[in-house]
Short mmCIF file of C-alpha atoms in Angstrom, two decimals:
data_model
loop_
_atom_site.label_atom_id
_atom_site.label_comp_id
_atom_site.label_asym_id
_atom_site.label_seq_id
_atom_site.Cartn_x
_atom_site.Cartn_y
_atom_site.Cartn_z
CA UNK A 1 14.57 -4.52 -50.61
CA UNK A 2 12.54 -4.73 -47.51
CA UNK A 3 11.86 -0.62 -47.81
CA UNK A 4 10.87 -1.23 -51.30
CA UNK A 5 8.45 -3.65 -50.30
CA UNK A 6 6.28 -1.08 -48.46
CA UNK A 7 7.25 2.11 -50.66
CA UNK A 8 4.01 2.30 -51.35
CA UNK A 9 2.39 3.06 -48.44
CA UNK A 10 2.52 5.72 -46.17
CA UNK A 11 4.67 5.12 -43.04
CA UNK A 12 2.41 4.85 -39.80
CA UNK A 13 3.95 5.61 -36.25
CA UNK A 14 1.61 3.82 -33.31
CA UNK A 15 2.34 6.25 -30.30
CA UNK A 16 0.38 6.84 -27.09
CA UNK A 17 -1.76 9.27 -27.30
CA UNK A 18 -1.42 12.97 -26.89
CA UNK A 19 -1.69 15.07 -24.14
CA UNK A 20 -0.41 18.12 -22.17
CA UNK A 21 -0.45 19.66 -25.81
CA UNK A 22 2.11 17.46 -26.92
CA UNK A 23 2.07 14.86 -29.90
CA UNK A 24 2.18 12.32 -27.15
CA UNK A 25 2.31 11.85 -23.30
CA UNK A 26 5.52 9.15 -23.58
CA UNK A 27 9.01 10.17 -23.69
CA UNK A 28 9.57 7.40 -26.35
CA UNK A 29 6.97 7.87 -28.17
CA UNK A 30 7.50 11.82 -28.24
CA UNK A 31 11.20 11.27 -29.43
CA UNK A 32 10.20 9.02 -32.36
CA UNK A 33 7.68 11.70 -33.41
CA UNK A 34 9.74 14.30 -33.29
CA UNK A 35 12.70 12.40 -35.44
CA UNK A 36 10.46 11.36 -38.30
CA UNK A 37 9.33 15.05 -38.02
CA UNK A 38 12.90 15.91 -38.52
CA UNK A 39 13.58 13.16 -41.16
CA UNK A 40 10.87 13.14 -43.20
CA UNK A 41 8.51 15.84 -41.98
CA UNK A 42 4.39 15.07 -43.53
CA UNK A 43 5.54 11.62 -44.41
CA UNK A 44 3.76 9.86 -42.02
CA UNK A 45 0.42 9.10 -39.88
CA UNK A 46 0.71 9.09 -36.81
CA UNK A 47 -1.75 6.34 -35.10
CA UNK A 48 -2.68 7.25 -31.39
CA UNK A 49 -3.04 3.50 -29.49
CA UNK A 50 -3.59 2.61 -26.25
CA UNK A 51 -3.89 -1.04 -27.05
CA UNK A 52 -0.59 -2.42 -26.47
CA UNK A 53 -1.29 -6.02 -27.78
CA UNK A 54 -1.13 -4.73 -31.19
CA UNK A 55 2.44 -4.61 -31.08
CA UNK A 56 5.09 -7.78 -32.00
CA UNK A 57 6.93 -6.34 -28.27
CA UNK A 58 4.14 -5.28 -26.32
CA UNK A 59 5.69 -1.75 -26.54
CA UNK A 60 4.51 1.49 -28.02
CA UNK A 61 6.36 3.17 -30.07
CA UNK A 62 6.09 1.10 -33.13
CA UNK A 63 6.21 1.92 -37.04
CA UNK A 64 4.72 -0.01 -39.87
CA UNK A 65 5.78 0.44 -43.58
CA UNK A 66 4.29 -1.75 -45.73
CA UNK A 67 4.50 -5.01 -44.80
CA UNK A 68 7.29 -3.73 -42.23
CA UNK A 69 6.91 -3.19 -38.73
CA UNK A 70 9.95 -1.84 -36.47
CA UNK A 71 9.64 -1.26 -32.35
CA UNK A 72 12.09 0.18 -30.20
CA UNK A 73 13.61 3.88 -31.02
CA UNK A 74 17.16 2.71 -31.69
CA UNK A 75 15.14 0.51 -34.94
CA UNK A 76 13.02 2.78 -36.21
CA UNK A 77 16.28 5.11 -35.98
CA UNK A 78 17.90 2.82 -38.20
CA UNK A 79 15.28 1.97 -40.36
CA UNK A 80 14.14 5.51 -41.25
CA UNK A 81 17.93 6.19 -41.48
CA UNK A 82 17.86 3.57 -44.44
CA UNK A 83 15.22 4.71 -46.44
CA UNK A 84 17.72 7.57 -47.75
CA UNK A 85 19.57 4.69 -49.78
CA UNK A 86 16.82 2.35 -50.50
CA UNK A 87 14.01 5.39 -51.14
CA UNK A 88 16.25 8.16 -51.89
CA UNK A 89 14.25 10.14 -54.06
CA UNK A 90 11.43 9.92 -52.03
CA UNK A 91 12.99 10.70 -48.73
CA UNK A 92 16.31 12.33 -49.48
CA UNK A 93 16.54 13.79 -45.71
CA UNK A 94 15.60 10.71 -43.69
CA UNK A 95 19.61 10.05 -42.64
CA UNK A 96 19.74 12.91 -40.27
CA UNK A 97 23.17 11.72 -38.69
CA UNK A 98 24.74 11.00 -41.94
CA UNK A 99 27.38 14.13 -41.42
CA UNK A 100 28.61 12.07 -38.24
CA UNK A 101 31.80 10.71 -38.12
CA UNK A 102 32.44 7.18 -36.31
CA UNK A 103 33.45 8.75 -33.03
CA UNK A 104 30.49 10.92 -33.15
CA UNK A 105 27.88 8.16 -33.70
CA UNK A 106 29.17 6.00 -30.98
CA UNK A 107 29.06 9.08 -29.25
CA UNK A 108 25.71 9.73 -30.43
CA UNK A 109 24.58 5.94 -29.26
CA UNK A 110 26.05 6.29 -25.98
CA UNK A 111 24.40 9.63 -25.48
CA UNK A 112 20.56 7.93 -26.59
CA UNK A 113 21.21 4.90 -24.03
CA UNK A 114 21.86 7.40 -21.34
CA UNK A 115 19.01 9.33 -21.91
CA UNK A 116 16.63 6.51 -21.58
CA UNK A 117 18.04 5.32 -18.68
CA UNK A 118 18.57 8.61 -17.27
CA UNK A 119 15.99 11.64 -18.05
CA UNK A 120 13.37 8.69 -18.73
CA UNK A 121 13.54 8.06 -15.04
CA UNK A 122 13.42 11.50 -14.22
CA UNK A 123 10.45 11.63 -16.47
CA UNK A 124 9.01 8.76 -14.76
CA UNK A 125 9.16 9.67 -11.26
CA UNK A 126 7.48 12.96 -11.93
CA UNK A 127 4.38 11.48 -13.54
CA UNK A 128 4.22 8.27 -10.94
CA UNK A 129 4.91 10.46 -7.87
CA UNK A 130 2.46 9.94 -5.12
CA UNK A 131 1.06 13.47 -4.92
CA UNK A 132 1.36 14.14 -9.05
CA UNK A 133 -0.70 10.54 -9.68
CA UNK A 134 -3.31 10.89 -7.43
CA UNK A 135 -4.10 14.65 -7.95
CA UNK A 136 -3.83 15.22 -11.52
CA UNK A 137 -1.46 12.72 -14.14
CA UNK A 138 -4.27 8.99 -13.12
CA UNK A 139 -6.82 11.01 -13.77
CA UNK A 140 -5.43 12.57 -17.16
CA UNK A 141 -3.98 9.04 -18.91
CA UNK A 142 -7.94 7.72 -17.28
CA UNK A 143 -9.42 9.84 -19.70
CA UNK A 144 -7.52 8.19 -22.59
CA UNK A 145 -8.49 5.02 -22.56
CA UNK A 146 -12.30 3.44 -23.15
CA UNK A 147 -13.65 1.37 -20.75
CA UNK A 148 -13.14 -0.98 -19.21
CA UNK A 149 -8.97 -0.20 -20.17
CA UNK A 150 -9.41 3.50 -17.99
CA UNK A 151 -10.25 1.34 -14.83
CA UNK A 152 -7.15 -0.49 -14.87
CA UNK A 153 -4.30 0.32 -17.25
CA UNK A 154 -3.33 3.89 -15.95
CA UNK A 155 -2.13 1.92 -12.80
CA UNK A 156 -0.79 -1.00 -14.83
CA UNK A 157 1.43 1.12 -16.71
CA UNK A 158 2.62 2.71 -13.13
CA UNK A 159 3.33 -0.43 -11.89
CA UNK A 160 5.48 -1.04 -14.66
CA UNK A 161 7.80 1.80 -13.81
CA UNK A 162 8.09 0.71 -10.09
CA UNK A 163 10.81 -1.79 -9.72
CA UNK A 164 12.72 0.57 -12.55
CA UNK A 165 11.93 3.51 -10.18
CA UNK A 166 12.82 1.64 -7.03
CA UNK A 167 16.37 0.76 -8.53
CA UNK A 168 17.28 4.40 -9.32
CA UNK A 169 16.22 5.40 -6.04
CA UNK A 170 13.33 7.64 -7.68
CA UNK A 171 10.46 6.00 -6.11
CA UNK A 172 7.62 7.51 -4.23
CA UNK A 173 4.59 6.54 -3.10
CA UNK A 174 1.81 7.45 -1.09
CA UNK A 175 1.95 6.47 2.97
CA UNK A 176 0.92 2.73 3.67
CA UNK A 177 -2.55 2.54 4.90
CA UNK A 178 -2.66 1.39 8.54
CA UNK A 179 -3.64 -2.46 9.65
CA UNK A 180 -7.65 -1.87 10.06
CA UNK A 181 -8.56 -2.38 13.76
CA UNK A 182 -11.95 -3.85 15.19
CA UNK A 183 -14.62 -0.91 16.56
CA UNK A 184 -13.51 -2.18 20.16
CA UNK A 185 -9.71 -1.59 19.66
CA UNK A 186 -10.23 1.34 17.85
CA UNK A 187 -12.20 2.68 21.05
CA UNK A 188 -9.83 1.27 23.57
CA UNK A 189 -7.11 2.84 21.81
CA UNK A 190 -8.10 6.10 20.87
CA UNK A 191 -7.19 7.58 24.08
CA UNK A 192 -4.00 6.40 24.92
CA UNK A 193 -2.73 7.20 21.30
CA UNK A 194 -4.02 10.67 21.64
CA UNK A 195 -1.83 11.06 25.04
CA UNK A 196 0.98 8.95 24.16
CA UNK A 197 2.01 9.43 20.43
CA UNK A 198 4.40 12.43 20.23
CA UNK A 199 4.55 15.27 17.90
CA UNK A 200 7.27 14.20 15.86
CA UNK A 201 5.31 11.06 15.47
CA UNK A 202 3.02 12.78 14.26
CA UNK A 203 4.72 14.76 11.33
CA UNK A 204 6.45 11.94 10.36
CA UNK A 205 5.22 11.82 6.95
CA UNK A 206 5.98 15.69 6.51
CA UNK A 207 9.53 14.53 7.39
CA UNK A 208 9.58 11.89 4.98
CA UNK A 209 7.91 14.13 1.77
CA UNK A 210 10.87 16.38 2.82
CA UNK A 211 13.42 14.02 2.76
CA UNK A 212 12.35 12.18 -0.69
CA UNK A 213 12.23 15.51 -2.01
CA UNK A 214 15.58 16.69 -1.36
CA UNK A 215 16.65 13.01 -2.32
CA UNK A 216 14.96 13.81 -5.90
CA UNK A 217 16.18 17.03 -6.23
CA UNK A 218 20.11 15.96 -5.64
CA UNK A 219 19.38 13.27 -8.06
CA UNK A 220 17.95 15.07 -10.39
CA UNK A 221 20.88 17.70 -10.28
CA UNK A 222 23.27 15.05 -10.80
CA UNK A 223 21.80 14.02 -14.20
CA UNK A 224 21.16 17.31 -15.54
CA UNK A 225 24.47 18.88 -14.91
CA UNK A 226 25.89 16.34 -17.30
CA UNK A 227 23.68 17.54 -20.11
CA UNK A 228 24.27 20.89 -19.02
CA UNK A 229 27.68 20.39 -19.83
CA UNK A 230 26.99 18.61 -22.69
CA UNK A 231 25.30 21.47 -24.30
CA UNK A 232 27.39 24.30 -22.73
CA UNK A 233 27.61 27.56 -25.50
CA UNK A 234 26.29 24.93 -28.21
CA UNK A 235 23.32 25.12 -30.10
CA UNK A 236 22.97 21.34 -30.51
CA UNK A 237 25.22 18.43 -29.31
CA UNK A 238 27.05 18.47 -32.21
CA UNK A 239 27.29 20.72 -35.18
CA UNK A 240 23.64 20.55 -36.61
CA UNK A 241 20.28 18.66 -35.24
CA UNK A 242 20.75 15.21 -34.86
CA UNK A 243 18.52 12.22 -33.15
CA UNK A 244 20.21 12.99 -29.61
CA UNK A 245 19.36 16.30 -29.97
CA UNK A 246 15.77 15.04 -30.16
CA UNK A 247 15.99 12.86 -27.71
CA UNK A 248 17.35 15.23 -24.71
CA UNK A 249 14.51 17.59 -26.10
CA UNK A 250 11.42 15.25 -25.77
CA UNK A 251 12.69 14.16 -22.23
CA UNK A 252 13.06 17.91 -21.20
CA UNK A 253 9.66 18.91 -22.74
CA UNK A 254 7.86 16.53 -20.34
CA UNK A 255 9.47 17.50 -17.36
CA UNK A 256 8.64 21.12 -18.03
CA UNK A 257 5.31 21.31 -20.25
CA UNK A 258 2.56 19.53 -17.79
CA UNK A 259 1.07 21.76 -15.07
CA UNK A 260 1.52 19.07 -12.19
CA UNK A 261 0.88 19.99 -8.73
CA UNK A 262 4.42 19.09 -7.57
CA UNK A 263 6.55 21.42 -10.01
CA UNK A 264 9.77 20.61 -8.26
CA UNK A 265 11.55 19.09 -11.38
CA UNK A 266 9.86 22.03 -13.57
CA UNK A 267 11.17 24.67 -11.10
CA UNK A 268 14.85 23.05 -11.07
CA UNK A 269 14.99 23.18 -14.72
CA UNK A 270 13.80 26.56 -15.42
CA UNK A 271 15.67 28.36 -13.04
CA UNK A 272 18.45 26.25 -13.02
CA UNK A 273 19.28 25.04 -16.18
CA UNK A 274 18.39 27.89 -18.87
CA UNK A 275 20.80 25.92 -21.35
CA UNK A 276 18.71 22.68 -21.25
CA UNK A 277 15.53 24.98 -21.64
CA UNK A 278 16.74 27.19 -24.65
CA UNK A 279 17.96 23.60 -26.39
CA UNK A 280 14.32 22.22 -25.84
CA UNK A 281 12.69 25.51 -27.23
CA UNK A 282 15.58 25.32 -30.42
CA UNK A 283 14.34 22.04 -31.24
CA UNK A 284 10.22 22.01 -30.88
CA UNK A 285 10.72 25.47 -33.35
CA UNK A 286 12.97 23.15 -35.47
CA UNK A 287 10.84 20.50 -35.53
CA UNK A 288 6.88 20.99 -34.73
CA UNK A 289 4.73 22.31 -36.93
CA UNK A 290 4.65 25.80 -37.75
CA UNK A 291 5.41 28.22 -40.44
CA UNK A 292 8.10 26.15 -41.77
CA UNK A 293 6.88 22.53 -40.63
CA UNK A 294 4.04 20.63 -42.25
CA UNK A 295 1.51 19.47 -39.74
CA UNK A 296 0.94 16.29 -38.12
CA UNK A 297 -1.58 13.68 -39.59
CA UNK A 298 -3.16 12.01 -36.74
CA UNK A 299 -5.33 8.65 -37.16
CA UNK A 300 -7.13 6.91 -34.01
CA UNK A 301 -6.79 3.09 -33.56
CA UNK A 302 -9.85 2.55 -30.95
CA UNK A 303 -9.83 -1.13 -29.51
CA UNK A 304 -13.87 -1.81 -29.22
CA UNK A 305 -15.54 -3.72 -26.18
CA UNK A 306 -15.73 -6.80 -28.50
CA UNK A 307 -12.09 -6.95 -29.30
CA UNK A 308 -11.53 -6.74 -25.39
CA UNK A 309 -14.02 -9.17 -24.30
CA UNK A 310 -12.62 -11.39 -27.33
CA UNK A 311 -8.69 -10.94 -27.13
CA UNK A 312 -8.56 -12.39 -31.15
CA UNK A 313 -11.26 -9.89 -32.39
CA UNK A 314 -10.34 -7.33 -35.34
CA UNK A 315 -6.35 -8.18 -34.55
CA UNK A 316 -5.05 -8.36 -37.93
CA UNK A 317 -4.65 -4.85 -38.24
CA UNK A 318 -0.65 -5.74 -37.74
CA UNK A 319 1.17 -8.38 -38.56
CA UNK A 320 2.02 -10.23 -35.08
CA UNK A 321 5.65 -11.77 -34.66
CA UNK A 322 5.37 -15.49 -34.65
CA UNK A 323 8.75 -16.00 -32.93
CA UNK A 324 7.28 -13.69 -29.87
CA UNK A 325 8.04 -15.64 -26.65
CA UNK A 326 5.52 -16.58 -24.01
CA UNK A 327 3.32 -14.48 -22.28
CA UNK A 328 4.62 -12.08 -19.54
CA UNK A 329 3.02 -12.77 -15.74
CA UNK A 330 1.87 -9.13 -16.09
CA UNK A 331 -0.07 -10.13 -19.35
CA UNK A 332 -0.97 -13.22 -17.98
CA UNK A 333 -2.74 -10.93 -15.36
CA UNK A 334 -4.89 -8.78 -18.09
CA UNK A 335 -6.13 -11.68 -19.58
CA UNK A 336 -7.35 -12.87 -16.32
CA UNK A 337 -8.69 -9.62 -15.18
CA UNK A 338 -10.24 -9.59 -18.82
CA UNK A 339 -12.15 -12.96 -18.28
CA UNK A 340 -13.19 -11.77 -14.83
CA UNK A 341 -14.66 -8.48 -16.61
CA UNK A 342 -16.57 -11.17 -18.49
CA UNK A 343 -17.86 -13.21 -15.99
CA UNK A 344 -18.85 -10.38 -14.02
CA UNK A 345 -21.20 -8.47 -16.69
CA UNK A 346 -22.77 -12.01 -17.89
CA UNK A 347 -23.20 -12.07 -14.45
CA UNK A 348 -24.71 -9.41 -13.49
CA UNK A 349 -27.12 -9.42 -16.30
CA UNK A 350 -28.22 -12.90 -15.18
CA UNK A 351 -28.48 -10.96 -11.97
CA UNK A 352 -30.87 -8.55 -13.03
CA UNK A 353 -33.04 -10.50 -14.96
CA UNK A 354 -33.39 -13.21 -11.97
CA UNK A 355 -33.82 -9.90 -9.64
CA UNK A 356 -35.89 -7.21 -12.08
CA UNK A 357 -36.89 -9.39 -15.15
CA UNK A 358 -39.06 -12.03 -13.10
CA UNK A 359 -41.49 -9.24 -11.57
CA UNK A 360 -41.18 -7.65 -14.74
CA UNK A 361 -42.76 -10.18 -17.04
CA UNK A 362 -44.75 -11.60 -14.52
CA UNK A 363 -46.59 -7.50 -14.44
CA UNK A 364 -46.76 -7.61 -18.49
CA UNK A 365 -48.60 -11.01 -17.95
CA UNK A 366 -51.26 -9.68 -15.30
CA UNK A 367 -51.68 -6.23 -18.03
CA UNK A 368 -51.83 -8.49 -20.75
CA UNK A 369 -54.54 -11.00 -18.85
CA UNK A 370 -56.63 -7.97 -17.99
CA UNK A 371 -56.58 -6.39 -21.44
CA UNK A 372 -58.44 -10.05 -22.68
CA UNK A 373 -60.61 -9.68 -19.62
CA UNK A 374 -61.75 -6.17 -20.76
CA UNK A 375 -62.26 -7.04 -24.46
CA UNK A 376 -63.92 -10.37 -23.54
CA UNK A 377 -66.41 -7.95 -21.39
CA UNK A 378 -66.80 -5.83 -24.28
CA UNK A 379 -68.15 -8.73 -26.42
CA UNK A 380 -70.44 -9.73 -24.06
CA UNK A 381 -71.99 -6.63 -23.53
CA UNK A 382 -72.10 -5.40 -27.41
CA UNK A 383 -73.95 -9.60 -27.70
CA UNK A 384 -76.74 -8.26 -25.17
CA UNK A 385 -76.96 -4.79 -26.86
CA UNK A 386 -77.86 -6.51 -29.89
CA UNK A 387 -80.40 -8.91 -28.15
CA UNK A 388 -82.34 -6.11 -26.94
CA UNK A 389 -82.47 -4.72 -30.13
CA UNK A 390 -84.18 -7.93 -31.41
CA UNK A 391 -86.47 -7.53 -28.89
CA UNK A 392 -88.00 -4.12 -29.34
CA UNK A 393 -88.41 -4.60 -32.96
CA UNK A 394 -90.32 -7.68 -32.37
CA UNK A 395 -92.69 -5.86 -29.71
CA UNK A 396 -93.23 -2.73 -31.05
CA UNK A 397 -95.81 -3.85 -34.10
CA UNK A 398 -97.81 -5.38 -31.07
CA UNK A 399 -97.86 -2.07 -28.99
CA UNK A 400 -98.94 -0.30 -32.56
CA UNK A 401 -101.94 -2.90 -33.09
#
């Protein structure tokens, strides 16, 4: 009944943004594209957002249908899975596991949990690496957001991958900056550090790039030979395509597609794992559009400077959950931050009046005074123009006499 409900709308997927010529720069977010591409391929908009308020978990993916709306993978899995009994003649394909048997779909659910843990970290560390952010993948998700968002969500959504990262052992970052020094210690120092630190002191950080690296690499190994396995002289995980089959492609696709100046993890794969590779290339022909694929149908949810200097502006777009539990401290934090980007452009524009504005009117008030001064002028002289006048008319009959 709830399908029914919204049959008559279109079904619209809220992803991040695409990038890297993909449908979208998030692992998630590219798996749930690509499995309602599979399910019902040209049945549905999908809605590039970078505004993650707009959804009930503060989480993108998220799919609306009607007066429906689903986050998570494993529930829009399930939900588009349904629509082949409640909407069956409209989407007769949307079960895509239905040939499964029980041991196959626990398999199947086993197999999605792992990849999320698993090949989402590796996904993870290779966009957050220190060398990867800072060169090329900050500046690339900057670009996708308006401002003020491009100043400081890039690194918010970093941050968010840190303790995650840090737990998996996956973690990089880029050498702590040293304590800051007065001019005098810096000048009583400089000598005796030059003398007295040793080379290996000096390379440490070479040492430890190494280290981390090989660290990554034996990690990374470790997960991929289990899907190696997993897919060894197979086509796809099971008999046909399926949603793991997705999955395991959208995770691979990101660590091979972007052109990132450390290409370790796209190096390993490629010349390592050919199975993994010819499985991701299987399913993007399956899947994206093509010859035999309808193409996607993109719509752009922009969040305008009023919505984010007014957090309740233009929000009814979706339907908010009223259970949702308080705020998180890291939303807590935006909000400030939001205020503060308030405060500081009312501000500054009191600023600039106070500063530029006072000489500024006070200069239109001297033009303005000597513009009345010159007209006034003007008057008088036309007044003793005219007097003169008078006066030769009344003269010259004496002269003639």
């Amino acid at each position: 009944m709830a399908a029914e409900a919204g049959s008559s709308q279109r079904i619209q997927l809220y992803v991040w943004p695409k990038l890297w010529d993909l449908p979208s720069f998030d692992p998630y977010c590219l798996t749930a594209i690509l499995y309602l591409q599979l399910a019902i391929p040209g049945d549905f908009t999908i809605i590039e957002c970078t505004d993650v308020d707009l959804s009930p978990s503060g989480q993108l993916p998220f799919l609306v249908h009607g007066t429906e709306v689903v986050t998570s993978f494993a529930s829009i899995l399930k939900y588009v899975s349904g629509l082949a009994e409640t909407e069956g003649n409209k989407y007769p394909n949307a079960n895509t596991d239905k040939h499964l048997s029980p041991k196959e779909r626990s398999q199947r659910n086993a197999w999605l949990a792992h990849v999320e843990a698993n090949l989402g970290d590796l996904v993870a560390s290779t966009f957050y690496s220190a060398d990867n952010w800072d060169k090329t993948v900050h500046k690339a998700f900057s670009s996708l957001f308006p401002v003020p968002q491009r100043y400081f969500v890039p690194s918010k959504l970093r941050a968010a991958y840190q303790p995650r990262l840090e737990a998996a052992g996956l973690w990089s970052d880029a050498e702590p900056a040293p304590d800051k020094k007065s001019v005098f210690e810096e000048s009583s120092l400089r000598g005796k550090q030059q003398k007295s630190v040793p080379k290996i002191e000096k390379n440490k950080g070479k040492f430890t790039k190494i280290f981390e690296k090989e660290k990554f690499i034996a990690k990374s190994k470790k997960i991929l030979d289990l899907y190696a396995r997993l897919l060894e002289g197979k086509q796809y995980v099971f008999d046909s395509i399926t949603s793991i089959d997705v999955a395991i492609a959208a995770h691979t696709v990101l660590l091979i597609q972007p052109r990132l100046p450390d290409d370790t993890i796209n190096k390993l794969v490629t010349e390592t794992y050919p199975a993994l590779l010819a499985h991701s290339e299987r399913v993007k022909h399956r899947v994206l559009p093509g010859p035999n694929n309808p193409p996607f149908t993109y719509e752009t949810y922009r969040r305008s400077l009023c919505s984010f200097l007014l957090p309740f502006w233009g929000r009814s777009a979706v339907k908010k959950d009223s259970t949702r539990k308080e705020k998180t401290p890291e939303e807590r934090q935006v909000d400030r931050m939001r205020w503060a980007f308030v405060g500081l452009a009312l501000g500054s524009l009191a600023a600039y009046i106070a500063v530029v504005g006072q000489p500024f009117f006070q200069f239109v008030l001297v033009k303005m005074q000597e513009l009345e001064a010159a007209e006034e002028l003007e008057y008088v002289e036309d007044d003793e123009w005219e007097e003169d006048d008078e006066e030769i008319e009344v003269e010259l009959p004496e002269e003639v006499m």
